[in-house]
PDB file of N, CA, C and O in Angstrom:
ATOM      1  N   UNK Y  21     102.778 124.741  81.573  1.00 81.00           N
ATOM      2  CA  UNK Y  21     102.485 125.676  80.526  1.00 81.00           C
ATOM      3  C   UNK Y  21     100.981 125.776  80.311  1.00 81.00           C
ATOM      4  O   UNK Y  21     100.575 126.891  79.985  1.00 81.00           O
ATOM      5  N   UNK Y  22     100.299 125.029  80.408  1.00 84.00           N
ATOM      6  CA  UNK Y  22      98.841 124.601  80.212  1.00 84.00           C
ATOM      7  C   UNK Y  22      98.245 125.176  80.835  1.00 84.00           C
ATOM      8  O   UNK Y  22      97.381 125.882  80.314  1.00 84.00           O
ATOM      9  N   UNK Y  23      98.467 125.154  82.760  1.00 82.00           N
ATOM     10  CA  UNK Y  23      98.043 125.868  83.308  1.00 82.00           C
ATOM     11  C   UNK Y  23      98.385 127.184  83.475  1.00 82.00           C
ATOM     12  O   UNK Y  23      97.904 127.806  84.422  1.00 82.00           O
ATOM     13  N   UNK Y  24      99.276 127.801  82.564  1.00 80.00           N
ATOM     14  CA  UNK Y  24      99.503 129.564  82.485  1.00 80.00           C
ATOM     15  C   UNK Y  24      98.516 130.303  81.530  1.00 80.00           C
ATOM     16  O   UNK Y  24      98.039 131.433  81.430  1.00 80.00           O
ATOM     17  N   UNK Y  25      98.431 128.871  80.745  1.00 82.00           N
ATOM     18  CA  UNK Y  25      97.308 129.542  79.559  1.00 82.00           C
ATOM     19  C   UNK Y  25      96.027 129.076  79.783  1.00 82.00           C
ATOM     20  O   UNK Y  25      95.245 128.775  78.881  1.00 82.00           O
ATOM     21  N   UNK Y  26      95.792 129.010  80.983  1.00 84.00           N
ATOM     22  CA  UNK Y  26      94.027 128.683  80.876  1.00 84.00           C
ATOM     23  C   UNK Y  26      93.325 129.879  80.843  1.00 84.00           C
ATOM     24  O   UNK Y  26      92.096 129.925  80.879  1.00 84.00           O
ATOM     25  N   UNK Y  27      94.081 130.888  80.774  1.00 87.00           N
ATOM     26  CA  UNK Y  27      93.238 132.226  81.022  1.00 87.00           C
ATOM     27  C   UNK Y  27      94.240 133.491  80.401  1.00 87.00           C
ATOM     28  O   UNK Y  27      95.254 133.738  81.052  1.00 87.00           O
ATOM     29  N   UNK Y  28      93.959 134.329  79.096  1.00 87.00           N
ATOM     30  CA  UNK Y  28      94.152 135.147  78.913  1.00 87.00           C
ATOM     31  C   UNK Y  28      95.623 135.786  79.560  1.00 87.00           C
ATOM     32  O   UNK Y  28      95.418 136.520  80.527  1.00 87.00           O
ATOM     33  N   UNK Y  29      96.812 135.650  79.244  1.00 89.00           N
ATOM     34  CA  UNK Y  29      97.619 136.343  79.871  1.00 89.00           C
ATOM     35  C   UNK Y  29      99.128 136.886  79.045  1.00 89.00           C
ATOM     36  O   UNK Y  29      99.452 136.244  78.046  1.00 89.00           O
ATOM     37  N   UNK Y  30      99.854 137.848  79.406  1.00 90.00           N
ATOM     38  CA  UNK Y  30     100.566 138.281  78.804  1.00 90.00           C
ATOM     39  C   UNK Y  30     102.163 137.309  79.098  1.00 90.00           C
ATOM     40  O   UNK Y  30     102.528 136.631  80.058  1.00 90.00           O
ATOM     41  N   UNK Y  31     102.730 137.600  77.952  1.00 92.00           N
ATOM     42  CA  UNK Y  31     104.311 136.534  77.918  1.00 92.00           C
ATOM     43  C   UNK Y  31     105.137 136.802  79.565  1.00 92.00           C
ATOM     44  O   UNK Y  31     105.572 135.902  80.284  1.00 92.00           O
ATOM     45  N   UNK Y  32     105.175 138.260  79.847  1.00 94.00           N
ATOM     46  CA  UNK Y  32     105.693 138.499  81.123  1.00 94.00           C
ATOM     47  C   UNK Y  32     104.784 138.081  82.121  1.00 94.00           C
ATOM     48  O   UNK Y  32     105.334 138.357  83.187  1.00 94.00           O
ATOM     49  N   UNK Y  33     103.505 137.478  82.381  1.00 93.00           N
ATOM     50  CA  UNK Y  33     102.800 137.110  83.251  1.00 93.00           C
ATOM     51  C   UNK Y  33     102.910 135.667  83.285  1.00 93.00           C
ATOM     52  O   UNK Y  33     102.622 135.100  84.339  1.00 93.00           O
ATOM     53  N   UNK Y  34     103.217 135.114  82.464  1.00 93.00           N
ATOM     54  CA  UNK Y  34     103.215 133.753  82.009  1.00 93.00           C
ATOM     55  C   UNK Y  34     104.574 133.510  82.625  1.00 93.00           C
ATOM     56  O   UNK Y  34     104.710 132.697  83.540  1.00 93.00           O
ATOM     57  N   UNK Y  35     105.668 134.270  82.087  1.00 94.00           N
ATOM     58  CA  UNK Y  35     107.378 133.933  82.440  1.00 94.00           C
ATOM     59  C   UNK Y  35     107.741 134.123  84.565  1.00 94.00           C
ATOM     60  O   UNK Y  35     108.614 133.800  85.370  1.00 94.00           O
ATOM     61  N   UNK Y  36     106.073 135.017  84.555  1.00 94.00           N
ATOM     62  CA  UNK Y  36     106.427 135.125  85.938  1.00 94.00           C
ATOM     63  C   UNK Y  36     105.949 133.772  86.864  1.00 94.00           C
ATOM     64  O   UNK Y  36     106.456 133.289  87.877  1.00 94.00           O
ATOM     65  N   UNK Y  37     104.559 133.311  85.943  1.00 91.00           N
ATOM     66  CA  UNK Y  37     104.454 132.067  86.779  1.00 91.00           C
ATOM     67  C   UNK Y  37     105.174 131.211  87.015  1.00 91.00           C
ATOM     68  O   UNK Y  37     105.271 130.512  88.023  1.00 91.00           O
ATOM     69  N   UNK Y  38     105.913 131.218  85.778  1.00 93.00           N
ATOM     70  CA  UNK Y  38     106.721 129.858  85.946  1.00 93.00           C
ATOM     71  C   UNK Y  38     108.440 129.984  86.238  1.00 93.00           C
ATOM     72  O   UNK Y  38     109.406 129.267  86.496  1.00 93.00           O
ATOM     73  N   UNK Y  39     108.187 131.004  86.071  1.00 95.00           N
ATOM     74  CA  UNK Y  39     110.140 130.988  87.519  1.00 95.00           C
ATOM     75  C   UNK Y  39     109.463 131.187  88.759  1.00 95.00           C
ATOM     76  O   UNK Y  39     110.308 131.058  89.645  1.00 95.00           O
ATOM     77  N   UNK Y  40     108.024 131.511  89.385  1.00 94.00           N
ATOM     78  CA  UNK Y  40     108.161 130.967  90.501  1.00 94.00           C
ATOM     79  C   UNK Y  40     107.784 129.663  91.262  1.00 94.00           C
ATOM     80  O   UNK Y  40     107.592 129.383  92.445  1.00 94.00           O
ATOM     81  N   UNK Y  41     107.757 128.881  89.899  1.00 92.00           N
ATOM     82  CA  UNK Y  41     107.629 127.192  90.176  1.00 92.00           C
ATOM     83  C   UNK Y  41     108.494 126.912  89.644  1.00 92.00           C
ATOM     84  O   UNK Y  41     108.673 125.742  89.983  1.00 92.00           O
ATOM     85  N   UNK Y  42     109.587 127.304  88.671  1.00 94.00           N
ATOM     86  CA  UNK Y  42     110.642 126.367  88.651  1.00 94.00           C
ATOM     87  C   UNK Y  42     111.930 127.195  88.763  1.00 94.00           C
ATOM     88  O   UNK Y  42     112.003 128.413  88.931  1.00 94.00           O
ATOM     89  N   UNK Y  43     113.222 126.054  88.604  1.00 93.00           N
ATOM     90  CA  UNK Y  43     114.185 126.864  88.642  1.00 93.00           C
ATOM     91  C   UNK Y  43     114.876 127.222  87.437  1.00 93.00           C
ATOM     92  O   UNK Y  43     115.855 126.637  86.973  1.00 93.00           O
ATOM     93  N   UNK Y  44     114.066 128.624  86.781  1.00 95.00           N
ATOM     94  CA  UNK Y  44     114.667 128.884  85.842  1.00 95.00           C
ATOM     95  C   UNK Y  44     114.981 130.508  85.689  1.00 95.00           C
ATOM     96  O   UNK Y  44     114.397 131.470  86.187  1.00 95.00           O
ATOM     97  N   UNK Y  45     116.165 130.437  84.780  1.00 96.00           N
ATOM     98  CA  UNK Y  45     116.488 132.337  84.649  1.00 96.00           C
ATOM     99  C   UNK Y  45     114.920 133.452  83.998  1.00 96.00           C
ATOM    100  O   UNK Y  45     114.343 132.927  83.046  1.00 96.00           O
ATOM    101  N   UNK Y  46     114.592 134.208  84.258  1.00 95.00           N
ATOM    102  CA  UNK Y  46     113.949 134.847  83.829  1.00 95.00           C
ATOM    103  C   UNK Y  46     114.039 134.919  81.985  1.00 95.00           C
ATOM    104  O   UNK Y  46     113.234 134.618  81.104  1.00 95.00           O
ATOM    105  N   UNK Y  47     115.514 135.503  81.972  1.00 96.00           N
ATOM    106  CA  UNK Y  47     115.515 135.965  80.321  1.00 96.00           C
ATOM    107  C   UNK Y  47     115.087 134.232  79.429  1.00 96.00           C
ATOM    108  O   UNK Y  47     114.256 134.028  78.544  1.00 96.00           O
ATOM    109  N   UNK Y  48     116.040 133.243  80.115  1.00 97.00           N
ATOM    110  CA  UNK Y  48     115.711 131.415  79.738  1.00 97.00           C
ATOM    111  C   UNK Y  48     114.625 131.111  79.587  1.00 97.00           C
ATOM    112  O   UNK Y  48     114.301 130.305  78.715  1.00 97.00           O
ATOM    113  N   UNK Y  49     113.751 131.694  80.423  1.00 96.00           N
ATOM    114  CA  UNK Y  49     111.844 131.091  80.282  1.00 96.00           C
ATOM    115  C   UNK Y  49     111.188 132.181  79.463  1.00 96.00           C
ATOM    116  O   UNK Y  49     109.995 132.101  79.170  1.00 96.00           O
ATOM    117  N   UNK Y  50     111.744 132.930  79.186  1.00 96.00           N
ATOM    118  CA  UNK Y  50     111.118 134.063  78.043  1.00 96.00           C
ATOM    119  C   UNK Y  50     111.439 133.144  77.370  1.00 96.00           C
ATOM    120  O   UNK Y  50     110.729 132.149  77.521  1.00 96.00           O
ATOM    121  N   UNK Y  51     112.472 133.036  76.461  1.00 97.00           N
ATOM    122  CA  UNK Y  51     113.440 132.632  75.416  1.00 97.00           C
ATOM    123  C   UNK Y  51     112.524 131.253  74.783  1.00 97.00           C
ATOM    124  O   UNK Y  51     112.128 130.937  73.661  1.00 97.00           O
ATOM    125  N   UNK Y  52     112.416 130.498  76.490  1.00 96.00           N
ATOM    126  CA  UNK Y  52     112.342 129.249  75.786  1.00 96.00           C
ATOM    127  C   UNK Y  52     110.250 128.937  75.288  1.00 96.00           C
ATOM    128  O   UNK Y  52     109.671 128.138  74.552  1.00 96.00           O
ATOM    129  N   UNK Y  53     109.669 130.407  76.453  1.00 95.00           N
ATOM    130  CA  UNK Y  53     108.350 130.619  76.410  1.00 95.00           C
ATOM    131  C   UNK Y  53     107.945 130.532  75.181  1.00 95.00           C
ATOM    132  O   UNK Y  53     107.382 129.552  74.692  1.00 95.00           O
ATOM    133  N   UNK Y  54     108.296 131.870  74.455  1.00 95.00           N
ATOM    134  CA  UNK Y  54     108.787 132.435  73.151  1.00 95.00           C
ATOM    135  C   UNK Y  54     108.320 130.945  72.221  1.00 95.00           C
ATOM    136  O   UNK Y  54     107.261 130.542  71.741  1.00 95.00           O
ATOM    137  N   UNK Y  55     109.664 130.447  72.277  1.00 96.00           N
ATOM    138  CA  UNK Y  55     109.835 129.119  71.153  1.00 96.00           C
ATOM    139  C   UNK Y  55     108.462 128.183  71.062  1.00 96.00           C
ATOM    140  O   UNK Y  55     107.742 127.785  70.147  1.00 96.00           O
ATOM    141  N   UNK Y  56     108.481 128.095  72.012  1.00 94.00           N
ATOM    142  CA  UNK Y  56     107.181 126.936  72.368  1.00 94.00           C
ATOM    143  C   UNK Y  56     105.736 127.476  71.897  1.00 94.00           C
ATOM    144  O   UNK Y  56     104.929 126.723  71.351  1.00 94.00           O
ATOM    145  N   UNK Y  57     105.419 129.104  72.199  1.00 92.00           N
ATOM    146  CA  UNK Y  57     104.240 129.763  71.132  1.00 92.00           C
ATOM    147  C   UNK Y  57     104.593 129.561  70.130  1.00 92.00           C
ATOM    148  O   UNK Y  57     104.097 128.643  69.477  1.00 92.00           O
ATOM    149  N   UNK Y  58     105.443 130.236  69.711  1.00 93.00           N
ATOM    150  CA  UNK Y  58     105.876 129.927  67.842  1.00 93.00           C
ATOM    151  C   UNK Y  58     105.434 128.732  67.626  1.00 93.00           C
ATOM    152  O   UNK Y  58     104.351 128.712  67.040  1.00 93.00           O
ATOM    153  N   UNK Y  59     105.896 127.694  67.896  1.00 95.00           N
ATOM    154  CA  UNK Y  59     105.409 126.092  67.235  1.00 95.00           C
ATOM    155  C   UNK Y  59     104.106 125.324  67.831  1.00 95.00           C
ATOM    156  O   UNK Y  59     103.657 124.288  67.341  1.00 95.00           O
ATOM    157  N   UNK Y  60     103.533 126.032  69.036  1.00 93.00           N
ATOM    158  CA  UNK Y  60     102.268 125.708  69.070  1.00 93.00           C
ATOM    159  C   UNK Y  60     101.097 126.625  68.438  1.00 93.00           C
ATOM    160  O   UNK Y  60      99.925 126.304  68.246  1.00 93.00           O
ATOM    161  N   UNK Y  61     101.670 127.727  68.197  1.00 91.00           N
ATOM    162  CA  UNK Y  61     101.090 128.956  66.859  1.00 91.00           C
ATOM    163  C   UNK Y  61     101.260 128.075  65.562  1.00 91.00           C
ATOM    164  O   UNK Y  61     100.201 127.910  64.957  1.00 91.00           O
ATOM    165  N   UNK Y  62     102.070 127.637  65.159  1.00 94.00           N
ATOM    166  CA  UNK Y  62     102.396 127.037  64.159  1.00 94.00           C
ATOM    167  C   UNK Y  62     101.784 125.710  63.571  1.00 94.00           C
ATOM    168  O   UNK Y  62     101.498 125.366  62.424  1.00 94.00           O
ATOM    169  N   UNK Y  63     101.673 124.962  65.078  1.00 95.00           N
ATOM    170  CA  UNK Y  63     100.913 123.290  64.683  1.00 95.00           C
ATOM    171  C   UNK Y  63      99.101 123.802  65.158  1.00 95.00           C
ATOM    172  O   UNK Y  63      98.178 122.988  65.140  1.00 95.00           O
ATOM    173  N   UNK Y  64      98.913 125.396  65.579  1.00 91.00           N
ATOM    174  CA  UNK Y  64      97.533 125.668  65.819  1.00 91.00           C
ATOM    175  C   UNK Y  64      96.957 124.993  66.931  1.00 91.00           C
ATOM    176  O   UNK Y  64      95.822 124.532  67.048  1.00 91.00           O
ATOM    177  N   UNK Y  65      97.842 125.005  67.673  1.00 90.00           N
ATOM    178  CA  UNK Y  65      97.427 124.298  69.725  1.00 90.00           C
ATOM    179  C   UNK Y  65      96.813 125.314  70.320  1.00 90.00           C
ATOM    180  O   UNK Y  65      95.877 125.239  71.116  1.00 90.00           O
ATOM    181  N   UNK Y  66      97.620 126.745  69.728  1.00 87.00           N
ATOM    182  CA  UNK Y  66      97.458 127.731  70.633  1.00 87.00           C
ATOM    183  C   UNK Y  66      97.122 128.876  69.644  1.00 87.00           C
ATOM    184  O   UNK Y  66      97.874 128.962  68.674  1.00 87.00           O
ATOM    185  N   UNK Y  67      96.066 129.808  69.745  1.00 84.00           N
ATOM    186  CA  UNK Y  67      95.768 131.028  69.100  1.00 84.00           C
ATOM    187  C   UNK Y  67      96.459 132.681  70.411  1.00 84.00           C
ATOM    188  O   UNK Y  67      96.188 133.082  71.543  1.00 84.00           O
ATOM    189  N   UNK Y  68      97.142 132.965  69.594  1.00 78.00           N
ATOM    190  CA  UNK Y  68      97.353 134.218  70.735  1.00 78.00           C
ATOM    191  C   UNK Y  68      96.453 135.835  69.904  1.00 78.00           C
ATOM    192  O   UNK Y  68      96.332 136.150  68.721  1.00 78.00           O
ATOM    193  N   UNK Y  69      96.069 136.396  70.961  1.00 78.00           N
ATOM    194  CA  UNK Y  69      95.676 137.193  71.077  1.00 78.00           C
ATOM    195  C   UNK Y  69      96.322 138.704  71.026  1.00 78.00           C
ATOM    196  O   UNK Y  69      97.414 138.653  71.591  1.00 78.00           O
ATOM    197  N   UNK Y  70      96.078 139.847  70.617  1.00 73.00           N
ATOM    198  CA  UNK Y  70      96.213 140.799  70.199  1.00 73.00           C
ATOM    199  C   UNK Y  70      96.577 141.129  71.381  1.00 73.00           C
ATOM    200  O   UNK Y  70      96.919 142.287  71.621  1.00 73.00           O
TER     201      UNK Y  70
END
């Protein structure tokens, strides 16, 4: 995850890196992408961008 966000990128660019390193469903790594901003938005790990 760390390394999707070292650089500016959108949720579908992000969901694409990482189903093609792991084995996961597309809509599942949105879903679970999703969750993981919310609470690193939340504990302020991560600032997202407009």
């Amino acid at each position: 995850m760390w390394d999707a966000l070292s650089q500016p990128q959108s949720l579908d660019e992000i969901c694409t890196h990482l189903v093609s390193i792991y084995s996961v469903e597309v809509d599942q790594c949105r879903q679970d992408v999703q969750a993981w901003l919310h609470q690193a938005c939340a504990k302020r790990v991560v600032v997202l961008m407009p």
